[in-house]
Amino acid sequence: MRFQQALPILFLYLFFGTNPLLAQIPKVPAQLEFADLTLKITPQAQREIQLDVDAQYRNPSYFKVKQERFQLYMPIVERELRGMGIPEDLKYLVIQESGLISDAVSTSNAVGFWQFKQGTAEEVGLRVDAQVDERKNIASSSRGAALYLKKHNATLDNWMTALVSYQMGLGGAKAYFGNQYSGKKVIEVDRNTHWYFKKFLAHKIAYGNAFGLLVSNRQLVEEKIQGPVTMAALAKRFGVSEEHLKEYNKWAGNGRVPAGTFTLFYIKEASLPIEPAIVKSPEEKPKKSQSASTASAKNSPIYKQANSYPRISGNTTKANQPNQITVNELDGVLAGKTTSPSKFSDEIGVKEKKFLRINDMNPGERIETGKYYYTEKKKTSAQVDTHLVLPGETLWSISQKYGIRLASLKSKNRIRKDSDLKAGMVLNLREPRKRGEDITILPISQPVQQNKSVIASATKPVEAKPSTPTYPRETAQPNRVTHTVAQGETLFAISRKYGVTVENLKSWNSIGSQNIISIGQKLVIFKP
């Protein structure tokens, strides 16, 4: 075979052969076994479910993280389901509900692996109080979920409708389905089948296929312990770090096990990486000055993604001039000074009304120094699937960050106002959220509050009264200074001058991933 003929084959091997996730995206079959049911899936439903399967694989690194959690926790989930006589197929529901994140919280205040509200958790025998929250215990919560599903199936006599009742409750399922599926063993899945069940099938197909692809030597160990006892004491007993135990035992409030008998979880292997709620990149380690959860969150892929936008390309040395750069692949411009939309639109040659409409701004709002604005209509979807809401962000600032229309962002997530936005929310940027589907909220630390009247933030410009910045008690309050950028200066040079990091400068002044600063720009700096 000649070299030119071999090139396409070599490319396909390198691209797909080295990435098994891309090479093995499973296809939705026309017939599928689920629990004791045979499902016949229509072509239209196949296409719909396939979109959800593909979405699971779209971000290989995030899929791998969920896959690793699946392998870690699934032996315990399967054991608890078997113990209650529940078909093991229902194990995929826990991935759909929480992504196997122990302290995930939904917008309706459902908590933990299986997303129980407090009242429902107590109904299935879970302890929920200030000392213990068994919703965050993989074994206890799986038993509770099994009991809940078993009870509902006894009434509905069909595992499909029992599964959907997990989302809408027993009363809701009885009203929605009636008796049409009671005792039925062959079911046609079509365009009218409830979205929650089709989403479940996507998870079953995606993760059922991927389960055997990853080989890991990590094993979740269970140890019976007697309280009261601290995590520090248990860490010494089992030869792991206190932070590790706290991460895998979030069911224990305040890092202390109260009086009684409990099960402790930890990872047994040569090294003991923490598996945080927001996943930490394996090559990075938390700084000692941060809590484990804070450091993990800031090192996570989804956190880094949120801080890597907007994406700037083009002639960045003339970013404050029109037709020089693109912002998220759209024509844009960097504001070199704070001014009015009227003056700014004149400078860049765009009519003011058009400029305001493109950027989802209202008349009278200010153009802020160092921020990017669009001169081309934003898109209805972003380049990435999701966004992790960071403290201080608004719907407008998120829409500007990704170049997505504000109305589209609100519509996709069924959120209409900033007061409904919470730090840690995972917002959809491409696919709309289903009706009745909660928004997952991941734990993320709140930053130190700073003076909004001085520091350029990522939020939509608003007038705010000056307030005194607050700092942790254990650190001295730094001196705040303002630095005016001179010709030839770089972020690195400025950071060296004041003894701070480049990341600090970028964070304090909302500077994007391209590290662009302009002559005369005023930077706020907190000297240590």
Short mmCIF file of C-alpha atoms in Angstrom, two decimals:
data_model
loop_
_atom_site.label_atom_id
_atom_site.label_comp_id
_atom_site.label_asym_id
_atom_site.label_seq_id
_atom_site.Cartn_x
_atom_site.Cartn_y
_atom_site.Cartn_z
CA MET A 1 0.00 0.00 0.00
CA ARG A 2 1.40 3.37 -0.97
CA PHE A 3 2.04 5.96 1.74
CA GLN A 4 -0.58 8.39 0.39
CA GLN A 5 -3.23 5.67 0.52
CA ALA A 6 -2.25 4.74 4.07
CA LEU A 7 -2.56 8.27 5.46
CA PRO A 8 -6.37 8.29 5.93
CA ILE A 9 -6.26 4.93 7.69
CA LEU A 10 -3.39 6.09 9.90
CA PHE A 11 -5.34 9.22 10.83
CA LEU A 12 -8.43 7.22 11.76
CA TYR A 13 -6.35 4.88 13.88
CA LEU A 14 -4.63 7.71 15.73
CA PHE A 15 -7.87 9.61 16.31
CA PHE A 16 -10.19 6.77 17.25
CA GLY A 17 -7.80 3.99 18.21
CA THR A 18 -6.22 6.05 20.98
CA ASN A 19 -9.58 7.22 22.29
CA PRO A 20 -11.87 4.24 22.97
CA LEU A 21 -14.68 6.53 24.13
CA LEU A 22 -14.92 8.16 20.69
CA ALA A 23 -14.57 4.87 18.88
CA GLN A 24 -17.23 3.02 20.85
CA ILE A 25 -20.23 5.30 21.23
CA PRO A 26 -23.03 2.72 21.46
CA LYS A 27 -26.05 2.84 19.19
CA VAL A 28 -29.60 2.64 20.48
CA PRO A 29 -31.06 -0.72 19.42
CA ALA A 30 -34.55 -1.33 18.11
CA GLN A 31 -35.18 -3.76 20.98
CA LEU A 32 -33.83 -3.67 24.52
CA GLU A 33 -34.30 -5.67 27.70
CA PHE A 34 -34.95 -3.67 30.87
CA ALA A 35 -35.72 -5.34 34.22
CA ASP A 36 -38.39 -7.92 33.31
CA LEU A 37 -39.60 -5.92 30.31
CA THR A 38 -38.94 -6.11 26.58
CA LEU A 39 -38.78 -2.66 25.02
CA LYS A 40 -39.48 -2.13 21.32
CA ILE A 41 -38.05 1.27 20.40
CA THR A 42 -39.43 3.11 17.38
CA PRO A 43 -36.97 4.78 14.94
CA GLN A 44 -37.98 8.26 16.11
CA ALA A 45 -37.45 7.33 19.77
CA GLN A 46 -34.11 5.72 18.83
CA ARG A 47 -32.94 9.00 17.34
CA GLU A 48 -34.12 10.95 20.38
CA ILE A 49 -32.39 8.62 22.86
CA GLN A 50 -29.26 8.53 20.69
CA LEU A 51 -28.89 12.30 21.10
CA ASP A 52 -28.73 11.83 24.88
CA VAL A 53 -26.25 8.95 24.52
CA ASP A 54 -24.03 11.06 22.27
CA ALA A 55 -24.25 13.94 24.75
CA GLN A 56 -22.81 11.68 27.48
CA TYR A 57 -19.75 11.00 25.31
CA ARG A 58 -19.32 14.54 24.00
CA ASN A 59 -16.84 15.49 26.73
CA PRO A 60 -14.51 12.46 27.04
CA SER A 61 -12.76 13.68 30.20
CA TYR A 62 -16.04 14.31 32.03
CA PHE A 63 -17.45 10.99 30.81
CA LYS A 64 -14.37 9.20 32.10
CA VAL A 65 -14.82 10.79 35.52
CA LYS A 66 -18.42 9.57 35.72
CA GLN A 67 -17.32 6.18 34.44
CA GLU A 68 -14.72 5.92 37.23
CA ARG A 69 -17.34 6.84 39.83
CA PHE A 70 -19.62 4.22 38.31
CA GLN A 71 -17.02 1.49 38.74
CA LEU A 72 -16.19 2.68 42.24
CA TYR A 73 -19.71 2.80 43.68
CA MET A 74 -21.64 0.29 41.57
CA PRO A 75 -20.74 -2.89 43.50
CA ILE A 76 -22.39 -1.37 46.58
CA VAL A 77 -25.41 -0.12 44.63
CA GLU A 78 -25.91 -3.53 43.00
CA ARG A 79 -25.63 -5.28 46.36
CA GLU A 80 -28.28 -3.07 47.96
CA LEU A 81 -30.67 -3.43 45.02
CA ARG A 82 -30.28 -7.22 45.03
CA GLY A 83 -30.90 -7.30 48.76
CA MET A 84 -34.29 -5.66 48.23
CA GLY A 85 -35.20 -7.79 45.20
CA ILE A 86 -34.89 -4.87 42.78
CA PRO A 87 -33.70 -5.50 39.18
CA GLU A 88 -30.08 -4.43 38.86
CA ASP A 89 -30.93 -2.49 35.70
CA LEU A 90 -32.24 0.28 37.94
CA LYS A 91 -28.68 1.00 39.09
CA TYR A 92 -28.29 3.41 36.15
CA LEU A 93 -30.86 5.68 37.75
CA VAL A 94 -28.34 6.88 40.34
CA ILE A 95 -26.09 8.23 37.56
CA GLN A 96 -29.03 10.02 36.00
CA GLU A 97 -30.05 11.53 39.33
CA SER A 98 -26.72 12.78 40.70
CA GLY A 99 -23.82 11.64 38.53
CA LEU A 100 -22.83 9.69 41.69
CA ILE A 101 -21.91 12.93 43.48
CA SER A 102 -22.53 12.38 47.17
CA ASP A 103 -23.50 15.94 48.08
CA ALA A 104 -25.24 17.02 44.87
CA VAL A 105 -28.19 19.34 45.57
CA SER A 106 -31.00 20.05 43.11
CA THR A 107 -33.01 23.24 42.75
CA SER A 108 -35.86 21.55 44.63
CA ASN A 109 -33.50 20.76 47.55
CA ALA A 110 -33.19 17.07 46.77
CA VAL A 111 -29.84 15.90 48.16
CA GLY A 112 -27.30 13.13 47.75
CA PHE A 113 -26.63 10.13 45.54
CA TRP A 114 -30.30 9.32 44.94
CA GLN A 115 -31.61 12.89 45.29
CA PHE A 116 -33.99 12.52 48.23
CA LYS A 117 -35.87 15.40 49.77
CA GLN A 118 -35.78 15.26 53.55
CA GLY A 119 -39.38 14.11 54.02
CA THR A 120 -39.06 11.30 51.48
CA ALA A 121 -35.70 10.25 52.92
CA GLU A 122 -37.19 9.88 56.38
CA GLU A 123 -40.10 7.89 54.95
CA VAL A 124 -37.66 5.24 53.67
CA GLY A 125 -35.76 5.11 56.94
CA LEU A 126 -32.84 7.44 56.27
CA ARG A 127 -31.45 9.58 59.05
CA VAL A 128 -31.27 13.28 58.20
CA ASP A 129 -30.14 15.70 60.90
CA ALA A 130 -27.25 17.99 61.79
CA GLN A 131 -24.99 15.05 62.71
CA VAL A 132 -25.81 12.50 60.01
CA ASP A 133 -27.29 12.78 56.52
CA GLU A 134 -27.62 9.29 55.08
CA ARG A 135 -28.67 10.69 51.71
CA LYS A 136 -24.91 11.19 51.22
CA ASN A 137 -24.12 7.58 52.17
CA ILE A 138 -24.01 5.35 49.09
CA ALA A 139 -25.12 2.19 50.92
CA SER A 140 -27.90 3.70 53.04
CA SER A 141 -29.30 5.87 50.26
CA SER A 142 -29.27 2.93 47.81
CA ARG A 143 -31.28 0.87 50.30
CA GLY A 144 -33.70 3.77 50.64
CA ALA A 145 -34.05 4.09 46.86
CA ALA A 146 -34.61 0.34 46.53
CA LEU A 147 -37.35 0.44 49.17
CA TYR A 148 -38.99 3.43 47.46
CA LEU A 149 -38.97 1.77 44.02
CA LYS A 150 -40.15 -1.58 45.40
CA LYS A 151 -43.11 0.06 47.12
CA HIS A 152 -44.13 1.90 43.97
CA ASN A 153 -43.76 -1.16 41.75
CA ALA A 154 -46.02 -3.11 44.10
CA THR A 155 -48.75 -0.58 43.27
CA LEU A 156 -48.00 0.10 39.60
CA ASP A 157 -46.93 -3.46 38.65
CA ASN A 158 -44.54 -2.21 35.98
CA TRP A 159 -40.88 -1.26 36.35
CA MET A 160 -41.05 1.44 33.68
CA THR A 161 -43.84 3.33 35.43
CA ALA A 162 -42.24 2.66 38.82
CA LEU A 163 -39.03 4.25 37.55
CA VAL A 164 -40.88 7.32 36.25
CA SER A 165 -42.62 7.58 39.64
CA TYR A 166 -39.18 8.31 41.09
CA GLN A 167 -39.40 11.66 39.33
CA MET A 168 -43.12 12.48 39.71
CA GLY A 169 -44.14 10.53 42.81
CA LEU A 170 -46.56 7.63 43.12
CA GLY A 171 -49.65 9.80 42.88
CA GLY A 172 -48.31 11.58 39.82
CA ALA A 173 -47.46 8.30 38.09
CA LYS A 174 -50.90 6.82 38.80
CA ALA A 175 -52.56 9.92 37.38
CA TYR A 176 -50.24 10.03 34.35
CA PHE A 177 -50.22 6.33 33.38
CA GLY A 178 -53.43 4.98 34.88
CA ASN A 179 -53.51 1.17 34.57
CA GLN A 180 -52.46 0.91 30.93
CA TYR A 181 -49.07 -0.65 31.72
CA SER A 182 -49.96 -2.72 34.81
CA GLY A 183 -48.61 -6.24 34.32
CA LYS A 184 -47.51 -5.48 30.77
CA LYS A 185 -44.19 -7.08 29.78
CA VAL A 186 -43.71 -5.81 26.21
CA ILE A 187 -43.71 -2.03 25.80
CA GLU A 188 -43.28 0.19 22.77
CA VAL A 189 -41.07 3.20 23.40
CA ASP A 190 -42.09 6.01 21.05
CA ARG A 191 -42.24 9.80 20.82
CA ASN A 192 -44.92 9.91 23.54
CA THR A 193 -42.99 7.86 26.10
CA HIS A 194 -42.17 9.92 29.18
CA TRP A 195 -38.90 11.87 28.76
CA TYR A 196 -37.55 10.70 32.13
CA PHE A 197 -37.65 7.05 31.05
CA LYS A 198 -36.02 7.79 27.70
CA LYS A 199 -33.29 9.72 29.48
CA PHE A 200 -32.79 6.72 31.78
CA LEU A 201 -32.43 4.43 28.75
CA ALA A 202 -29.74 6.75 27.39
CA HIS A 203 -27.77 6.36 30.64
CA LYS A 204 -28.25 2.58 30.63
CA ILE A 205 -26.98 2.33 27.06
CA ALA A 206 -24.10 4.77 27.56
CA TYR A 207 -22.75 3.39 30.83
CA GLY A 208 -23.72 -0.24 30.33
CA ASN A 209 -21.51 -0.26 27.25
CA ALA A 210 -18.66 1.65 28.90
CA PHE A 211 -18.47 -0.31 32.14
CA GLY A 212 -15.84 -2.77 30.93
CA LEU A 213 -13.65 -0.25 29.11
CA LEU A 214 -11.88 1.16 32.15
CA VAL A 215 -9.61 -0.90 34.35
CA SER A 216 -9.01 0.60 37.78
CA ASN A 217 -7.29 -0.73 40.86
CA ARG A 218 -9.32 1.53 43.12
CA GLN A 219 -11.71 -0.15 45.51
CA LEU A 220 -14.17 1.40 47.92
CA VAL A 221 -13.62 -0.17 51.33
CA GLU A 222 -16.35 -0.33 53.99
CA GLU A 223 -15.42 -0.46 57.68
CA LYS A 224 -17.82 -0.74 60.60
CA ILE A 225 -16.94 1.87 63.22
CA GLN A 226 -18.27 2.89 66.60
CA GLY A 227 -18.84 6.55 67.47
CA PRO A 228 -18.34 9.06 68.82
CA VAL A 229 -15.03 9.53 67.05
CA THR A 230 -13.37 12.20 64.91
CA MET A 231 -12.25 11.79 61.32
CA ALA A 232 -8.74 12.73 62.44
CA ALA A 233 -8.62 9.71 64.76
CA LEU A 234 -10.07 7.42 62.08
CA ALA A 235 -7.55 8.69 59.55
CA LYS A 236 -4.70 7.57 61.80
CA ARG A 237 -6.35 4.20 62.40
CA PHE A 238 -6.82 3.38 58.71
CA GLY A 239 -3.70 5.09 57.35
CA VAL A 240 -5.40 7.66 55.13
CA SER A 241 -5.67 11.43 55.25
CA GLU A 242 -8.41 13.20 57.18
CA GLU A 243 -9.39 15.09 54.01
CA HIS A 244 -9.79 11.79 52.18
CA LEU A 245 -12.17 10.44 54.81
CA LYS A 246 -14.19 13.65 54.86
CA GLU A 247 -14.54 13.54 51.08
CA TYR A 248 -15.89 9.99 51.03
CA ASN A 249 -17.98 10.31 54.19
CA LYS A 250 -19.93 13.51 53.74
CA TRP A 251 -22.82 11.82 55.53
CA ALA A 252 -21.00 12.68 58.78
CA GLY A 253 -21.66 16.30 59.68
CA ASN A 254 -18.80 18.53 60.86
CA GLY A 255 -16.19 15.85 60.23
CA ARG A 256 -17.21 13.87 63.30
CA VAL A 257 -18.99 10.53 63.69
CA PRO A 258 -21.62 10.69 66.47
CA ALA A 259 -22.47 7.96 68.96
CA GLY A 260 -23.62 4.73 67.36
CA THR A 261 -22.51 2.17 64.77
CA PHE A 262 -21.78 3.43 61.25
CA THR A 263 -20.04 2.39 58.04
CA LEU A 264 -16.92 4.31 57.02
CA PHE A 265 -15.82 4.48 53.37
CA TYR A 266 -12.35 5.00 51.95
CA ILE A 267 -10.31 4.05 48.90
CA LYS A 268 -7.83 1.22 49.11
CA GLU A 269 -4.90 1.36 46.72
CA ALA A 270 -1.28 2.47 46.54
CA SER A 271 -2.23 6.15 46.36
CA LEU A 272 -5.41 7.69 47.66
CA PRO A 273 -6.68 10.45 45.39
CA ILE A 274 -9.66 12.41 46.61
CA GLU A 275 -12.68 12.02 44.34
CA PRO A 276 -14.28 15.43 44.84
CA ALA A 277 -17.80 16.50 43.97
CA ILE A 278 -16.26 18.71 41.30
CA VAL A 279 -13.50 16.58 39.89
CA LYS A 280 -9.86 17.47 40.43
CA SER A 281 -7.36 17.11 37.61
CA PRO A 282 -5.06 14.23 38.62
CA GLU A 283 -1.85 16.14 37.97
CA GLU A 284 -2.72 19.01 40.31
CA LYS A 285 -2.71 19.02 44.08
CA PRO A 286 -4.65 21.31 46.43
CA LYS A 287 -2.77 24.11 48.08
CA LYS A 288 -2.37 23.73 51.80
CA SER A 289 -4.02 27.07 52.43
CA GLN A 290 -7.26 25.85 50.84
CA SER A 291 -9.74 23.28 52.00
CA ALA A 292 -9.75 20.04 50.03
CA SER A 293 -13.10 20.78 48.44
CA THR A 294 -12.11 24.32 47.43
CA ALA A 295 -8.86 23.20 45.82
CA SER A 296 -10.57 20.29 44.10
CA ALA A 297 -13.23 22.55 42.65
CA LYS A 298 -10.70 25.00 41.25
CA ASN A 299 -8.67 22.20 39.66
CA SER A 300 -11.66 20.53 38.05
CA PRO A 301 -12.17 20.38 34.26
CA ILE A 302 -15.61 22.00 34.43
CA TYR A 303 -14.27 24.80 36.67
CA LYS A 304 -11.36 25.38 34.31
CA GLN A 305 -13.75 25.44 31.36
CA ALA A 306 -15.81 28.14 33.06
CA ASN A 307 -12.65 30.22 33.43
CA SER A 308 -11.35 29.61 29.89
CA TYR A 309 -14.05 31.66 28.17
CA PRO A 310 -14.46 33.88 26.27
CA ARG A 311 -12.15 32.48 23.57
CA ILE A 312 -10.31 35.30 21.80
CA SER A 313 -8.47 35.04 18.48
CA GLY A 314 -7.22 37.39 15.79
CA ASN A 315 -5.03 40.48 16.09
CA THR A 316 -5.13 40.77 19.88
CA THR A 317 -2.65 43.67 19.88
CA LYS A 318 -5.45 45.78 18.38
CA ALA A 319 -8.32 44.15 20.24
CA ASN A 320 -9.91 47.53 21.06
CA GLN A 321 -10.36 48.30 17.37
CA PRO A 322 -13.19 46.95 15.19
CA ASN A 323 -12.67 44.02 12.80
CA GLN A 324 -9.51 42.83 14.56
CA ILE A 325 -10.58 39.98 16.85
CA THR A 326 -13.24 37.33 17.24
CA VAL A 327 -14.86 36.50 20.58
CA ASN A 328 -16.08 32.89 20.66
CA GLU A 329 -15.79 32.88 16.84
CA LEU A 330 -17.97 36.00 16.58
CA ASP A 331 -16.81 39.48 15.61
CA GLY A 332 -16.08 41.46 18.75
CA VAL A 333 -14.07 44.22 20.35
CA LEU A 334 -12.36 44.94 23.67
CA ALA A 335 -13.43 48.06 25.57
CA GLY A 336 -10.31 50.13 26.22
CA LYS A 337 -12.06 52.51 28.59
CA THR A 338 -15.28 52.96 30.52
CA THR A 339 -17.74 54.96 28.44
CA SER A 340 -21.34 55.11 27.27
CA PRO A 341 -22.82 52.75 24.65
CA SER A 342 -23.47 55.77 22.43
CA LYS A 343 -19.82 56.84 22.31
CA PHE A 344 -18.52 53.29 22.12
CA SER A 345 -20.81 52.31 19.24
CA ASP A 346 -19.73 55.45 17.35
CA GLU A 347 -16.07 54.51 17.83
CA ILE A 348 -16.53 50.98 16.48
CA GLY A 349 -18.90 51.97 13.67
CA VAL A 350 -22.05 50.17 14.84
CA LYS A 351 -25.44 51.77 15.40
CA GLU A 352 -26.18 52.10 19.11
CA LYS A 353 -29.53 50.29 19.01
CA LYS A 354 -28.00 47.39 17.11
CA PHE A 355 -25.04 47.22 19.51
CA LEU A 356 -27.34 47.15 22.55
CA ARG A 357 -29.54 44.49 20.97
CA ILE A 358 -26.58 42.27 20.02
CA ASN A 359 -25.16 42.45 23.55
CA ASP A 360 -28.51 42.15 25.37
CA MET A 361 -27.97 45.51 27.05
CA ASN A 362 -30.37 48.24 28.09
CA PRO A 363 -29.97 51.95 27.27
CA GLY A 364 -28.04 53.77 29.98
CA GLU A 365 -25.79 50.86 30.95
CA ARG A 366 -22.06 51.53 30.90
CA ILE A 367 -19.35 50.01 28.76
CA GLU A 368 -16.71 48.66 31.15
CA THR A 369 -12.95 48.78 30.62
CA GLY A 370 -11.39 45.40 29.83
CA LYS A 371 -14.64 43.67 28.85
CA TYR A 372 -15.39 42.11 25.48
CA TYR A 373 -18.46 43.08 23.49
CA TYR A 374 -19.94 41.59 20.35
CA THR A 375 -20.44 43.36 17.04
CA GLU A 376 -22.06 40.31 15.47
CA LYS A 377 -25.30 38.64 16.54
CA LYS A 378 -24.78 36.04 19.27
CA LYS A 379 -25.75 32.40 18.77
CA THR A 380 -28.63 30.37 20.19
CA SER A 381 -26.22 27.72 21.55
CA ALA A 382 -22.68 27.78 22.91
CA GLN A 383 -19.67 25.74 21.81
CA VAL A 384 -19.78 23.65 25.01
CA ASP A 385 -22.62 21.74 26.65
CA THR A 386 -22.71 23.15 30.18
CA HIS A 387 -21.48 25.93 32.44
CA LEU A 388 -20.72 25.79 36.15
CA VAL A 389 -22.09 28.98 37.71
CA LEU A 390 -19.39 30.79 39.66
CA PRO A 391 -20.03 33.17 42.57
CA GLY A 392 -20.96 36.66 41.39
CA GLU A 393 -22.04 35.65 37.90
CA THR A 394 -25.31 36.76 36.33
CA LEU A 395 -27.32 35.38 33.44
CA TRP A 396 -26.06 38.29 31.34
CA SER A 397 -22.39 37.76 32.18
CA ILE A 398 -22.70 34.04 31.36
CA SER A 399 -24.38 34.82 28.04
CA GLN A 400 -21.53 37.21 27.18
CA LYS A 401 -18.90 34.72 28.30
CA TYR A 402 -20.05 32.09 25.77
CA GLY A 403 -21.59 34.26 23.05
CA ILE A 404 -25.07 32.85 23.59
CA ARG A 405 -28.18 35.02 23.44
CA LEU A 406 -29.54 35.90 26.86
CA ALA A 407 -33.06 34.81 25.91
CA SER A 408 -31.75 31.42 24.73
CA LEU A 409 -29.81 30.87 27.96
CA LYS A 410 -32.90 31.64 30.04
CA SER A 411 -35.12 29.45 27.89
CA LYS A 412 -32.78 26.43 27.91
CA ASN A 413 -32.62 26.44 31.71
CA ARG A 414 -36.12 27.72 32.55
CA ILE A 415 -34.58 30.55 34.59
CA ARG A 416 -35.91 34.06 34.16
CA LYS A 417 -34.12 36.19 36.74
CA ASP A 418 -30.75 36.43 38.46
CA SER A 419 -32.27 35.84 41.88
CA ASP A 420 -32.91 32.21 40.80
CA LEU A 421 -29.23 31.73 39.93
CA LYS A 422 -27.00 29.98 42.50
CA ALA A 423 -23.26 29.33 42.56
CA GLY A 424 -22.60 25.70 41.65
CA MET A 425 -25.56 25.35 39.28
CA VAL A 426 -24.77 23.42 36.09
CA LEU A 427 -26.53 25.31 33.30
CA ASN A 428 -27.26 23.89 29.86
CA LEU A 429 -25.72 25.84 26.98
CA ARG A 430 -26.80 23.62 24.08
CA GLU A 431 -29.74 21.37 24.93
CA PRO A 432 -32.87 22.66 26.70
CA ARG A 433 -33.64 21.34 30.16
CA LYS A 434 -36.66 19.05 30.22
CA ARG A 435 -39.84 20.21 31.93
CA GLY A 436 -39.76 19.09 35.56
CA GLU A 437 -36.03 18.32 35.43
CA ASP A 438 -34.09 19.86 38.32
CA ILE A 439 -30.87 21.77 37.79
CA THR A 440 -27.95 20.03 39.49
CA ILE A 441 -26.07 22.17 42.00
CA LEU A 442 -22.49 21.15 42.73
CA PRO A 443 -20.74 22.31 45.91
CA ILE A 444 -18.38 25.19 45.25
CA SER A 445 -16.76 27.54 47.73
CA GLN A 446 -17.73 31.20 47.83
CA PRO A 447 -14.88 33.66 47.22
CA VAL A 448 -14.03 36.48 49.55
CA GLN A 449 -16.41 39.36 48.89
CA GLN A 450 -14.67 42.36 47.38
CA ASN A 451 -15.49 46.00 46.68
CA LYS A 452 -17.66 45.92 43.56
CA SER A 453 -17.28 49.65 42.98
CA VAL A 454 -13.55 49.21 42.34
CA ILE A 455 -12.97 45.69 41.04
CA ALA A 456 -14.06 44.90 37.51
CA SER A 457 -16.38 41.91 37.83
CA ALA A 458 -17.93 39.46 35.40
CA THR A 459 -21.42 40.65 36.22
CA LYS A 460 -23.67 42.97 34.27
CA PRO A 461 -22.74 46.57 35.15
CA VAL A 462 -24.78 47.92 38.04
CA GLU A 463 -24.30 50.81 40.38
CA ALA A 464 -23.27 49.73 43.85
CA LYS A 465 -22.35 51.59 46.96
CA PRO A 466 -18.76 51.11 48.11
CA SER A 467 -18.36 48.51 50.79
CA THR A 468 -15.39 47.42 52.84
CA PRO A 469 -13.82 44.19 51.55
CA THR A 470 -13.87 41.30 54.00
CA TYR A 471 -11.09 38.78 54.44
CA PRO A 472 -10.68 35.54 56.37
CA ARG A 473 -9.86 36.12 60.01
CA GLU A 474 -6.67 34.13 59.87
CA THR A 475 -5.11 36.35 57.20
CA ALA A 476 -4.13 39.99 57.40
CA GLN A 477 -6.10 42.42 55.22
CA PRO A 478 -3.95 43.23 52.18
CA ASN A 479 -3.38 46.75 50.90
CA ARG A 480 -5.48 47.61 47.87
CA VAL A 481 -3.73 49.62 45.19
CA THR A 482 -4.59 50.67 41.66
CA HIS A 483 -2.03 50.17 38.92
CA THR A 484 -2.26 51.96 35.57
CA VAL A 485 -0.92 49.82 32.74
CA ALA A 486 2.02 51.47 30.96
CA GLN A 487 3.35 50.76 27.48
CA GLY A 488 5.27 47.48 27.27
CA GLU A 489 3.96 46.06 30.56
CA THR A 490 2.69 42.50 30.83
CA LEU A 491 0.64 40.72 33.47
CA PHE A 492 3.72 38.75 34.48
CA ALA A 493 5.80 41.90 34.97
CA ILE A 494 3.04 43.56 36.99
CA SER A 495 2.56 40.46 39.14
CA ARG A 496 6.30 40.38 39.93
CA LYS A 497 6.25 44.07 40.81
CA TYR A 498 3.56 43.62 43.47
CA GLY A 499 4.43 40.12 44.65
CA VAL A 500 1.18 38.50 43.49
CA THR A 501 0.36 35.83 40.91
CA VAL A 502 -0.87 36.34 37.36
CA GLU A 503 -3.97 34.33 38.26
CA ASN A 504 -4.69 36.78 41.09
CA LEU A 505 -4.49 39.72 38.69
CA LYS A 506 -6.80 38.02 36.21
CA SER A 507 -9.32 37.08 38.88
CA TRP A 508 -9.38 40.52 40.53
CA ASN A 509 -9.85 42.29 37.19
CA SER A 510 -11.92 39.78 35.16
CA ILE A 511 -9.21 39.35 32.52
CA GLY A 512 -9.92 36.61 29.97
CA SER A 513 -7.86 33.59 28.96
CA GLN A 514 -5.89 35.57 26.36
CA ASN A 515 -4.31 37.78 29.08
CA ILE A 516 -5.08 40.98 27.17
CA ILE A 517 -4.51 44.33 28.90
CA SER A 518 -4.42 47.77 27.32
CA ILE A 519 -2.35 50.89 27.92
CA GLY A 520 -4.03 53.12 30.48
CA GLN A 521 -6.16 50.30 31.89
CA LYS A 522 -6.47 50.47 35.67
CA LEU A 523 -5.87 47.22 37.52
CA VAL A 524 -6.94 46.61 41.10
CA ILE A 525 -4.29 44.80 43.14
CA PHE A 526 -4.35 43.48 46.70
CA LYS A 527 -0.78 43.50 47.96
CA PRO A 528 0.02 40.76 50.50
#
